[in-house]
Amino acid sequence: GAGVSQTPSNKVTEKGKYVELRCDPISGHTALYWYRQSLGQGPEFLIYFQGTGAADDSGLPNDRFFAVRPEGSVSTLKIQRTERGDSAVYLCASSSPGLASDTQYFGPGTRLTVL
Amino acid sequence: AQSVTQLDSQVPVFEEAPVELRCNYSSSVSVYLFWYVQYPNQGLQLLLKYLSGSTLVKGINGFEAEFNKSQTSFHLRKPSVHISDTAEYFCAVSEPGGTSYGKLTFGQGTILTVHP
């Protein structure tokens, strides 16, 4: 596709459930980032992939959050035992080759609501 | 650690008026600076970025920003705004080199509302 896509666009779940959020980056982009944007706040970094490996997962809030990128393209952010505080918009971005000077291209986000 | 402060959470302005959105940052090292715009129901889009060189950076849609190292600021300006500029604007920094891997630290955002 032409840009970064994320599915689903909206996800409503109940407290304690498991959710998966998908990101499809721009073709050929080796760097992939996940951010979380809470209401009224700027995006906050969660995790960075270079290829298949998570080079920096320092932003993951706790061990309920996990992300994978098994083939170096599509990434899935997984949240176990969801809590109401996990409600936010989850943003994915990609760039190439993954330098600090690169422009990151963002997807439209997945709005997660935990009831 | 880096931090970014956007001094105004909301900026209302009339169409064709000039506007300035303020951004200050703190960092113990040199940084790259970015402005992103988020239109309703769309992803973040890069307006402009400062990496090095001239401190005045021009971006898309007639926006420009000036890097001021002594004041650690990177304010965004436009001489004449349009209704279509109504959106939320985010200032962000990244750290060259090291282990930052280009991760962005964002400010809280400024909602620009252009009135007819």
Coordinates of N, CA and C in Angstrom, one line a residue:
Chain A
G1 N 0.8 -1.2 0.0 CA 0.0 0.0 0.0 C 0.9 1.3 0.0
A2 N 0.2 2.4 -0.2 CA 0.9 3.6 -0.3 C 1.4 4.1 1.1
G3 N 0.7 3.8 2.2 CA 1.1 4.3 3.5 C 1.1 3.2 4.5
V4 N 1.2 3.7 5.8 CA 1.1 2.7 6.9 C -0.3 2.5 7.2
S5 N -0.7 1.2 7.3 CA -2.1 0.9 7.6 C -2.1 0.1 9.0
Q6 N -3.2 0.4 9.7 CA -3.4 -0.3 11.0 C -4.8 -0.8 11.1
T7 N -4.9 -2.0 11.6 CA -6.2 -2.7 11.8 C -6.3 -3.3 13.2
P8 N -7.5 -3.3 13.8 CA -8.6 -2.5 13.4 C -8.5 -1.0 13.6
S9 N -9.4 -0.3 13.1 CA -9.4 1.2 13.4 C -9.9 1.5 14.8
N10 N -10.9 0.6 15.2 CA -11.4 0.7 16.6 C -11.5 -0.6 17.2
K11 N -11.2 -0.7 18.5 CA -11.4 -2.0 19.2 C -11.9 -1.7 20.5
V12 N -13.1 -2.3 20.8 CA -13.7 -2.2 22.1 C -13.6 -3.6 22.8
T13 N -13.1 -3.6 24.0 CA -12.9 -4.9 24.7 C -13.3 -4.7 26.2
E14 N -13.4 -5.8 26.9 CA -13.7 -5.8 28.3 C -12.4 -6.0 29.1
K15 N -12.4 -5.4 30.3 CA -11.3 -5.5 31.2 C -11.0 -7.0 31.4
G16 N -9.6 -7.3 31.3 CA -9.2 -8.6 31.4 C -9.0 -9.4 30.2
K17 N -9.5 -8.9 29.0 CA -9.4 -9.6 27.8 C -8.0 -9.4 27.1
Y18 N -7.8 -10.2 26.1 CA -6.5 -10.1 25.3 C -6.9 -9.4 24.0
V19 N -6.0 -8.5 23.5 CA -6.2 -7.9 22.2 C -4.9 -7.9 21.4
E20 N -5.1 -7.9 20.1 CA -4.0 -7.8 19.2 C -4.2 -6.6 18.2
L21 N -3.2 -5.8 18.0 CA -3.3 -4.7 17.1 C -2.3 -4.8 16.0
R22 N -2.7 -4.6 14.8 CA -1.8 -4.9 13.7 C -1.3 -3.7 13.0
C23 N -0.1 -3.7 12.5 CA 0.5 -2.6 11.8 C 1.1 -3.1 10.5
D24 N 0.8 -2.5 9.4 CA 1.4 -2.9 8.1 C 2.2 -1.7 7.6
P25 N 3.5 -1.7 7.7 CA 4.3 -0.5 7.4 C 4.4 -0.3 5.9
I26 N 5.1 0.8 5.5 CA 5.3 1.1 4.1 C 6.3 0.0 3.6
S27 N 6.1 -0.5 2.4 CA 6.9 -1.6 1.9 C 8.4 -1.1 1.8
G28 N 9.2 -2.0 2.3 CA 10.7 -1.7 2.2 C 11.2 -1.0 3.5
H29 N 10.3 -0.4 4.3 CA 10.8 0.2 5.5 C 11.2 -0.8 6.5
T30 N 12.5 -0.6 7.0 CA 13.0 -1.6 7.9 C 12.7 -1.2 9.4
A31 N 12.5 0.0 9.6 CA 12.3 0.5 11.0 C 10.8 0.6 11.2
L32 N 10.4 0.2 12.4 CA 9.0 0.3 12.8 C 8.9 0.6 14.2
Y33 N 8.0 1.6 14.5 CA 7.8 2.1 15.9 C 6.3 2.0 16.3
W34 N 6.1 1.7 17.6 CA 4.8 1.8 18.2 C 4.8 2.9 19.2
Y35 N 3.7 3.7 19.2 CA 3.5 4.8 20.1 C 2.1 4.6 20.7
R36 N 1.9 5.2 21.9 CA 0.6 5.2 22.5 C 0.2 6.7 22.8
Q37 N -1.0 7.1 22.4 CA -1.5 8.4 22.6 C -2.7 8.4 23.4
S38 N -2.6 8.9 24.6 CA -3.7 9.0 25.5 C -4.4 10.3 25.3
L39 N -5.7 10.4 25.7 CA -6.5 11.6 25.5 C -5.8 12.8 26.0
G40 N -5.7 13.8 25.1 CA -5.1 15.1 25.4 C -3.6 15.1 25.6
Q41 N -3.0 14.0 25.2 CA -1.5 13.9 25.3 C -0.8 13.7 23.9
G42 N 0.4 14.0 23.9 CA 1.2 13.6 22.7 C 1.5 12.1 22.7
P43 N 1.9 11.6 21.5 CA 2.2 10.2 21.5 C 3.4 9.9 22.4
E44 N 3.4 8.7 23.0 CA 4.6 8.2 23.8 C 5.1 6.9 23.2
F45 N 6.4 6.9 23.1 CA 7.1 5.7 22.5 C 6.9 4.5 23.3
L46 N 6.7 3.4 22.6 CA 6.5 2.1 23.2 C 7.7 1.1 22.9
I47 N 7.9 0.9 21.5 CA 8.9 -0.1 21.1 C 9.3 0.2 19.7
Y48 N 10.6 -0.2 19.4 CA 11.2 0.0 18.1 C 11.7 -1.3 17.6
F49 N 11.4 -1.6 16.3 CA 11.9 -2.7 15.6 C 12.9 -2.3 14.5
Q50 N 14.0 -2.9 14.3 CA 14.8 -2.8 13.2 C 14.8 -4.2 12.5
G51 N 14.2 -4.3 11.4 CA 14.0 -5.7 10.9 C 13.1 -6.5 11.7
T52 N 13.5 -7.7 12.1 CA 12.7 -8.6 12.9 C 12.8 -8.4 14.4
G53 N 13.9 -7.8 14.8 CA 14.2 -7.7 16.2 C 13.8 -6.4 16.9
A54 N 13.4 -6.5 18.1 CA 13.0 -5.3 18.9 C 14.3 -4.7 19.5
A55 N 14.8 -3.6 18.9 CA 16.0 -3.0 19.3 C 15.8 -2.2 20.6
D56 N 14.6 -1.7 20.8 CA 14.4 -0.9 22.0 C 13.0 -1.1 22.4
D57 N 12.7 -1.7 23.6 CA 11.4 -1.9 24.1 C 11.2 -1.2 25.4
S58 N 12.0 -0.1 25.6 CA 12.0 0.6 26.9 C 10.7 1.3 27.2
G59 N 9.9 1.5 26.2 CA 8.7 2.2 26.5 C 7.5 1.4 26.8
L60 N 7.6 0.1 26.7 CA 6.5 -0.8 27.1 C 6.2 -0.6 28.6
P61 N 5.0 -0.4 29.0 CA 4.7 0.0 30.4 C 4.9 -1.2 31.4
N62 N 4.6 -2.4 30.9 CA 4.7 -3.5 31.8 C 4.7 -4.8 31.0
D63 N 4.8 -6.0 31.6 CA 4.9 -7.2 30.9 C 3.6 -7.7 30.3
R64 N 2.5 -6.9 30.4 CA 1.3 -7.3 29.7 C 1.4 -6.9 28.3
F65 N 2.3 -6.1 27.9 CA 2.5 -5.6 26.6 C 3.6 -6.3 25.9
F66 N 3.4 -6.8 24.7 CA 4.4 -7.5 23.9 C 4.1 -7.2 22.4
A67 N 5.2 -7.1 21.6 CA 5.1 -6.9 20.2 C 6.0 -7.8 19.4
V68 N 5.6 -8.2 18.2 CA 6.4 -9.0 17.4 C 6.4 -8.5 16.0
R69 N 7.4 -8.9 15.2 CA 7.5 -8.6 13.8 C 8.3 -9.7 13.1
P70 N 7.7 -10.9 13.0 CA 8.4 -12.1 12.7 C 9.1 -12.1 11.3
E71 N 8.5 -11.4 10.4 CA 9.1 -11.5 9.0 C 9.7 -10.1 8.6
G72 N 9.8 -9.2 9.6 CA 10.4 -7.9 9.3 C 9.5 -7.0 8.5
S73 N 8.2 -7.3 8.5 CA 7.3 -6.4 7.8 C 6.1 -6.1 8.8
V74 N 5.1 -6.8 8.7 CA 3.9 -6.6 9.6 C 4.3 -6.8 11.0
S75 N 3.7 -5.9 11.9 CA 4.0 -6.1 13.3 C 2.6 -6.2 14.1
T76 N 2.7 -6.9 15.2 CA 1.5 -7.0 16.0 C 1.8 -6.6 17.4
L77 N 1.0 -5.7 18.0 CA 1.2 -5.3 19.4 C 0.1 -6.1 20.2
K78 N 0.6 -6.8 21.2 CA -0.3 -7.7 21.9 C -0.4 -7.2 23.4
I79 N -1.7 -7.1 23.9 CA -1.9 -6.7 25.2 C -2.7 -7.7 26.0
Q80 N -2.1 -8.2 27.0 CA -2.8 -9.3 27.8 C -3.5 -8.6 29.0
R81 N -4.6 -9.3 29.5 CA -5.3 -8.8 30.7 C -5.5 -7.3 30.7
T82 N -6.2 -6.9 29.6 CA -6.3 -5.4 29.5 C -7.0 -4.7 30.7
E83 N -6.5 -3.5 30.9 CA -7.0 -2.7 32.0 C -7.6 -1.4 31.4
R84 N -8.5 -0.8 32.2 CA -9.2 0.5 31.7 C -8.1 1.5 31.3
G85 N -7.0 1.5 32.0 CA -5.9 2.5 31.7 C -5.2 2.3 30.4
D86 N -5.5 1.1 29.8 CA -4.8 0.9 28.5 C -5.6 1.6 27.4
S87 N -6.8 2.1 27.7 CA -7.5 2.8 26.6 C -6.7 4.0 26.1
A88 N -6.6 4.0 24.8 CA -5.8 5.0 24.1 C -5.8 4.8 22.6
V89 N -5.2 5.6 21.9 CA -4.9 5.4 20.4 C -3.5 4.9 20.3
Y90 N -3.4 3.7 19.7 CA -2.1 3.1 19.4 C -1.7 3.4 18.0
L91 N -0.5 4.1 17.9 CA 0.0 4.5 16.6 C 1.2 3.7 16.2
C92 N 1.3 3.4 14.9 CA 2.4 2.7 14.3 C 3.1 3.7 13.3
A93 N 4.4 3.6 13.2 CA 5.1 4.5 12.3 C 6.2 3.6 11.7
S94 N 6.6 3.9 10.4 CA 7.7 3.3 9.8 C 8.7 4.3 9.2
S95 N 9.9 3.9 9.0 CA 10.9 4.7 8.3 C 12.0 3.8 7.8
S96 N 12.8 4.4 7.0 CA 14.0 3.7 6.4 C 15.1 4.7 6.2
P97 N 16.3 4.3 6.7 CA 16.7 3.0 7.3 C 16.5 3.0 8.8
G98 N 16.0 4.0 9.4 CA 15.8 4.0 10.9 C 16.8 4.9 11.7
L99 N 17.2 5.9 11.0 CA 18.1 6.9 11.7 C 17.2 7.9 12.4
A100 N 17.9 8.6 13.3 CA 17.2 9.7 14.1 C 16.7 10.8 13.2
S101 N 17.4 11.0 12.1 CA 17.1 12.1 11.1 C 16.0 11.7 10.2
D102 N 15.6 10.4 10.1 CA 14.6 10.0 9.2 C 13.2 10.6 9.5
T103 N 12.4 10.7 8.5 CA 11.0 11.0 8.7 C 10.2 9.7 9.0
Q104 N 9.5 9.8 10.1 CA 8.6 8.6 10.4 C 7.2 8.9 9.8
Y105 N 6.7 7.8 9.1 CA 5.4 7.9 8.5 C 4.4 7.1 9.4
F106 N 3.4 7.8 9.8 CA 2.4 7.3 10.8 C 1.2 6.7 10.1
G107 N 0.7 5.7 10.7 CA -0.6 5.2 10.3 C -1.7 5.9 11.1
P108 N -3.0 5.7 10.7 CA -4.1 6.4 11.3 C -4.4 6.0 12.8
G109 N -3.8 4.9 13.2 CA -4.0 4.5 14.6 C -5.1 3.5 14.8
T110 N -5.0 2.8 15.9 CA -6.1 2.0 16.4 C -6.6 2.5 17.8
R111 N -7.9 2.9 17.8 CA -8.4 3.4 19.1 C -8.9 2.2 19.9
L112 N -8.3 2.0 21.0 CA -8.6 0.9 21.9 C -9.4 1.4 23.1
T113 N -10.6 0.8 23.4 CA -11.4 1.2 24.5 C -11.6 0.0 25.3
V114 N -11.2 0.1 26.6 CA -11.3 -1.1 27.5 C -12.4 -0.7 28.5
L115 N -13.5 -1.5 28.5 CA -14.7 -1.2 29.3 C -14.5 -1.8 30.7
Chain B
A1 N 17.7 12.7 29.7 CA 16.4 12.5 29.1 C 15.9 13.8 28.5
Q2 N 15.1 13.6 27.4 CA 14.6 14.7 26.7 C 13.2 15.0 27.1
S3 N 12.8 16.3 26.9 CA 11.4 16.6 27.2 C 11.0 17.7 26.2
V4 N 9.7 17.8 25.9 CA 9.2 18.8 25.0 C 8.0 19.5 25.6
T5 N 8.0 20.8 25.6 CA 6.9 21.5 26.2 C 6.2 22.4 25.1
Q6 N 5.0 22.2 24.9 CA 4.2 23.1 24.0 C 3.4 24.0 24.9
L7 N 3.7 25.3 24.8 CA 3.3 26.3 25.8 C 1.8 26.6 25.7
D8 N 1.2 26.3 24.6 CA -0.3 26.6 24.4 C -1.0 25.3 24.0
S9 N -2.0 25.0 24.8 CA -2.8 23.8 24.5 C -3.8 24.1 23.3
Q10 N -4.3 25.3 23.3 CA -5.2 25.7 22.2 C -4.9 27.1 21.7
V11 N -4.9 27.3 20.4 CA -4.7 28.6 19.8 C -5.8 28.9 18.8
P12 N -6.7 29.8 19.1 CA -7.7 30.2 18.2 C -7.2 31.4 17.4
V13 N -7.6 31.4 16.1 CA -7.1 32.5 15.3 C -8.1 32.7 14.1
F14 N -8.1 33.9 13.6 CA -9.0 34.2 12.5 C -8.3 33.9 11.2
E15 N -9.0 33.5 10.2 CA -8.5 33.2 8.8 C -7.7 34.4 8.3
E16 N -6.6 34.1 7.7 CA -5.6 35.1 7.1 C -4.8 35.8 8.1
A17 N -5.0 35.5 9.4 CA -4.1 36.1 10.4 C -2.8 35.3 10.5
P18 N -1.7 35.9 11.1 CA -0.5 35.1 11.3 C -0.7 34.3 12.6
V19 N 0.1 33.2 12.7 CA 0.0 32.4 13.9 C 1.4 31.9 14.3
E20 N 1.7 31.7 15.6 CA 2.9 31.1 16.1 C 2.5 30.1 17.1
L21 N 3.0 28.9 16.9 CA 2.8 27.8 17.9 C 4.2 27.6 18.6
R22 N 4.2 27.6 19.9 CA 5.5 27.6 20.6 C 5.9 26.2 21.1
C23 N 7.2 26.0 21.0 CA 7.7 24.7 21.4 C 9.1 25.0 22.1
N24 N 9.2 24.4 23.3 CA 10.5 24.5 24.0 C 10.9 23.0 24.3
Y25 N 12.2 22.8 24.3 CA 12.7 21.4 24.6 C 13.8 21.5 25.6
S26 N 14.1 20.4 26.2 CA 15.2 20.3 27.1 C 15.9 19.0 26.8
S27 N 17.2 19.0 26.7 CA 18.0 17.9 26.4 C 19.5 18.1 26.8
S28 N 20.2 17.1 27.2 CA 21.6 17.2 27.6 C 22.5 17.1 26.4
V29 N 21.9 16.7 25.2 CA 22.7 16.5 24.0 C 22.0 17.3 22.9
S30 N 22.7 17.4 21.7 CA 22.0 18.0 20.6 C 20.9 17.1 20.1
V31 N 19.9 17.7 19.5 CA 18.7 17.0 19.1 C 18.3 17.4 17.7
Y32 N 17.5 16.5 17.1 CA 16.8 16.8 15.9 C 15.4 17.3 16.3
L33 N 14.8 18.2 15.5 CA 13.5 18.7 15.9 C 12.5 18.6 14.8
F34 N 11.3 18.3 15.1 CA 10.3 18.0 14.2 C 9.0 18.7 14.6
W35 N 8.2 19.0 13.6 CA 6.8 19.4 13.8 C 5.9 18.5 12.9
Y36 N 4.9 17.9 13.6 CA 4.0 17.0 12.9 C 2.6 17.7 13.1
V37 N 1.7 17.4 12.1 CA 0.3 17.8 12.1 C -0.6 16.6 12.1
Q38 N -1.7 16.7 12.9 CA -2.7 15.6 12.9 C -4.0 16.2 12.6
Y39 N -4.5 15.9 11.4 CA -5.9 16.3 11.0 C -6.9 15.3 11.6
P40 N -8.1 15.6 11.8 CA -9.1 14.7 12.4 C -9.2 13.4 11.6
N41 N -9.1 12.3 12.4 CA -9.2 11.0 11.8 C -8.1 10.6 10.8
Q42 N -7.0 11.3 10.9 CA -5.9 11.0 10.1 C -4.6 10.7 10.9
G43 N -3.6 10.1 10.3 CA -2.3 9.9 11.0 C -1.5 11.2 11.0
L44 N -0.5 11.2 11.9 CA 0.4 12.3 12.0 C 1.2 12.4 10.7
Q45 N 1.4 13.7 10.2 CA 2.1 14.0 9.0 C 3.2 15.0 9.3
L46 N 4.3 14.8 8.7 CA 5.5 15.7 9.0 C 5.2 17.0 8.3
L47 N 5.4 18.1 9.0 CA 5.4 19.4 8.4 C 6.8 19.9 8.0
L48 N 7.7 19.7 8.9 CA 9.1 20.1 8.7 C 10.0 19.5 9.8
K49 N 11.3 19.6 9.5 CA 12.3 19.1 10.5 C 13.5 19.9 10.4
Y50 N 14.2 20.0 11.6 CA 15.5 20.6 11.6 C 16.5 19.6 12.0
L51 N 17.6 19.4 11.2 CA 18.6 18.5 11.4 C 19.9 19.2 11.7
S52 N 20.3 20.2 10.9 CA 21.5 21.0 11.0 C 21.4 22.1 10.0
G53 N 22.4 23.0 10.1 CA 22.5 24.1 9.1 C 21.6 25.3 9.4
S54 N 21.0 25.8 8.4 CA 20.2 27.0 8.6 C 19.2 26.8 9.7
T55 N 19.1 27.8 10.6 CA 18.1 27.7 11.7 C 16.7 27.9 11.3
L56 N 16.5 28.5 10.1 CA 15.1 28.7 9.6 C 14.8 27.6 8.6
V57 N 13.7 26.8 9.0 CA 13.4 25.7 8.2 C 12.0 25.9 7.6
K58 N 11.9 25.7 6.3 CA 10.6 25.8 5.6 C 10.0 24.4 5.4
G59 N 8.7 24.4 5.6 CA 8.0 23.1 5.4 C 6.8 23.2 4.5
I60 N 5.9 22.2 4.6 CA 4.8 22.1 3.6 C 3.7 23.1 4.1
N61 N 2.8 23.4 3.2 CA 1.6 24.2 3.5 C 2.0 25.6 4.0
G62 N 3.1 26.2 3.6 CA 3.5 27.5 4.0 C 4.0 27.7 5.4
F63 N 4.2 26.6 6.2 CA 4.7 26.7 7.5 C 6.3 26.8 7.5
E64 N 6.8 27.5 8.6 CA 8.2 27.5 8.8 C 8.5 27.5 10.3
A65 N 9.7 27.2 10.7 CA 10.0 27.1 12.1 C 11.5 27.6 12.2
E66 N 11.8 28.2 13.4 CA 13.1 28.7 13.6 C 13.7 28.0 14.8
F67 N 14.9 27.4 14.7 CA 15.6 26.8 15.8 C 16.4 27.8 16.5
N68 N 16.2 27.9 17.8 CA 17.0 28.9 18.6 C 17.7 28.1 19.7
K69 N 18.9 27.8 19.5 CA 19.7 27.0 20.5 C 19.8 27.6 21.9
S70 N 20.0 28.9 21.9 CA 20.2 29.5 23.2 C 18.9 29.5 24.0
Q71 N 17.8 29.6 23.4 CA 16.5 29.5 24.0 C 15.9 28.2 24.0
T72 N 16.5 27.2 23.5 CA 16.0 25.8 23.3 C 14.6 25.8 22.8
S73 N 14.4 26.6 21.7 CA 13.0 26.7 21.2 C 13.0 26.3 19.7
F74 N 11.8 26.0 19.3 CA 11.6 25.6 17.9 C 10.1 26.0 17.6
H75 N 9.9 27.3 17.5 CA 8.5 27.8 17.3 C 8.1 27.6 15.8
L76 N 6.8 27.3 15.6 CA 6.2 27.1 14.3 C 5.4 28.4 13.9
R77 N 5.6 28.8 12.7 CA 4.9 30.0 12.3 C 4.3 29.9 10.9
K78 N 3.2 30.6 10.7 CA 2.7 30.8 9.3 C 2.1 32.2 9.2
P79 N 2.5 32.9 8.1 CA 2.1 34.3 8.0 C 0.6 34.5 7.8
S80 N -0.1 33.5 7.2 CA -1.5 33.7 6.9 C -2.2 32.3 6.9
V81 N -3.0 32.1 7.9 CA -3.6 30.8 8.0 C -4.9 30.6 7.2
H82 N -5.3 29.4 6.9 CA -6.5 29.1 6.2 C -7.4 28.2 7.1
I83 N -8.6 28.1 6.8 CA -9.5 27.2 7.6 C -9.0 25.8 7.6
S84 N -8.4 25.4 6.5 CA -7.9 24.0 6.4 C -6.7 23.7 7.3
D85 N -6.1 24.8 7.9 CA -5.0 24.5 8.8 C -5.5 24.1 10.2
T86 N -6.8 24.1 10.4 CA -7.4 23.7 11.7 C -7.0 22.2 11.9
A87 N -6.2 21.9 13.0 CA -5.7 20.6 13.3 C -5.0 20.7 14.6
E88 N -4.4 19.6 15.0 CA -3.5 19.5 16.2 C -2.1 19.4 15.7
Y89 N -1.2 20.2 16.3 CA 0.2 20.2 15.9 C 1.0 19.7 17.1
F90 N 2.0 18.9 16.7 CA 2.9 18.3 17.7 C 4.4 18.6 17.4
C91 N 5.1 19.1 18.4 CA 6.5 19.3 18.3 C 7.2 18.0 18.9
A92 N 8.3 17.6 18.3 CA 8.9 16.4 18.7 C 10.4 16.5 18.6
V93 N 11.2 15.7 19.4 CA 12.6 15.7 19.3 C 13.1 14.3 19.2
S94 N 14.3 14.1 18.5 CA 14.9 12.8 18.6 C 16.4 13.1 18.8
E95 N 17.1 12.1 19.3 CA 18.5 12.2 19.6 C 19.4 11.6 18.6
P96 N 20.3 12.3 18.0 CA 21.2 11.7 17.0 C 22.1 10.7 17.6
G97 N 22.4 9.6 16.9 CA 23.3 8.6 17.4 C 22.9 7.9 18.7
G98 N 23.8 7.4 19.4 CA 23.5 6.7 20.6 C 22.6 5.5 20.5
T99 N 21.8 5.3 21.4 CA 20.9 4.2 21.4 C 19.4 4.6 21.3
S100 N 19.2 5.9 20.8 CA 17.8 6.3 20.8 C 17.1 5.7 19.6
Y101 N 17.8 5.3 18.6 CA 17.2 4.7 17.4 C 16.1 5.6 16.8
G102 N 16.2 6.8 16.9 CA 15.3 7.7 16.3 C 13.9 7.8 16.9
K103 N 13.8 7.3 18.1 CA 12.5 7.4 18.8 C 12.2 8.8 19.1
L104 N 10.9 9.2 18.9 CA 10.5 10.6 19.0 C 9.9 10.8 20.4
T105 N 10.3 12.0 21.0 CA 9.6 12.4 22.2 C 8.8 13.6 21.8
F106 N 7.5 13.5 22.1 CA 6.5 14.5 21.7 C 6.1 15.5 22.8
G107 N 5.7 16.7 22.4 CA 5.0 17.6 23.3 C 3.6 17.2 23.4
Q108 N 2.8 17.9 24.2 CA 1.4 17.6 24.5 C 0.5 17.9 23.4
G109 N 0.9 18.7 22.4 CA 0.1 19.1 21.3 C -0.5 20.5 21.5
T110 N -0.8 21.2 20.4 CA -1.5 22.4 20.3 C -2.6 22.3 19.3
I111 N -3.8 22.6 19.7 CA -4.9 22.6 18.8 C -5.1 24.0 18.2
L112 N -4.9 24.0 16.9 CA -5.1 25.3 16.2 C -6.5 25.3 15.6
T113 N -7.2 26.3 15.9 CA -8.6 26.4 15.3 C -8.6 27.7 14.6
V114 N -8.9 27.6 13.3 CA -9.0 28.8 12.4 C -10.4 29.2 12.2
H115 N -10.8 30.4 12.6 CA -12.2 30.8 12.4 C -12.4 31.7 11.2
P116 N -13.5 31.6 10.5 CA -13.7 32.4 9.3 C -14.0 33.9 9.7

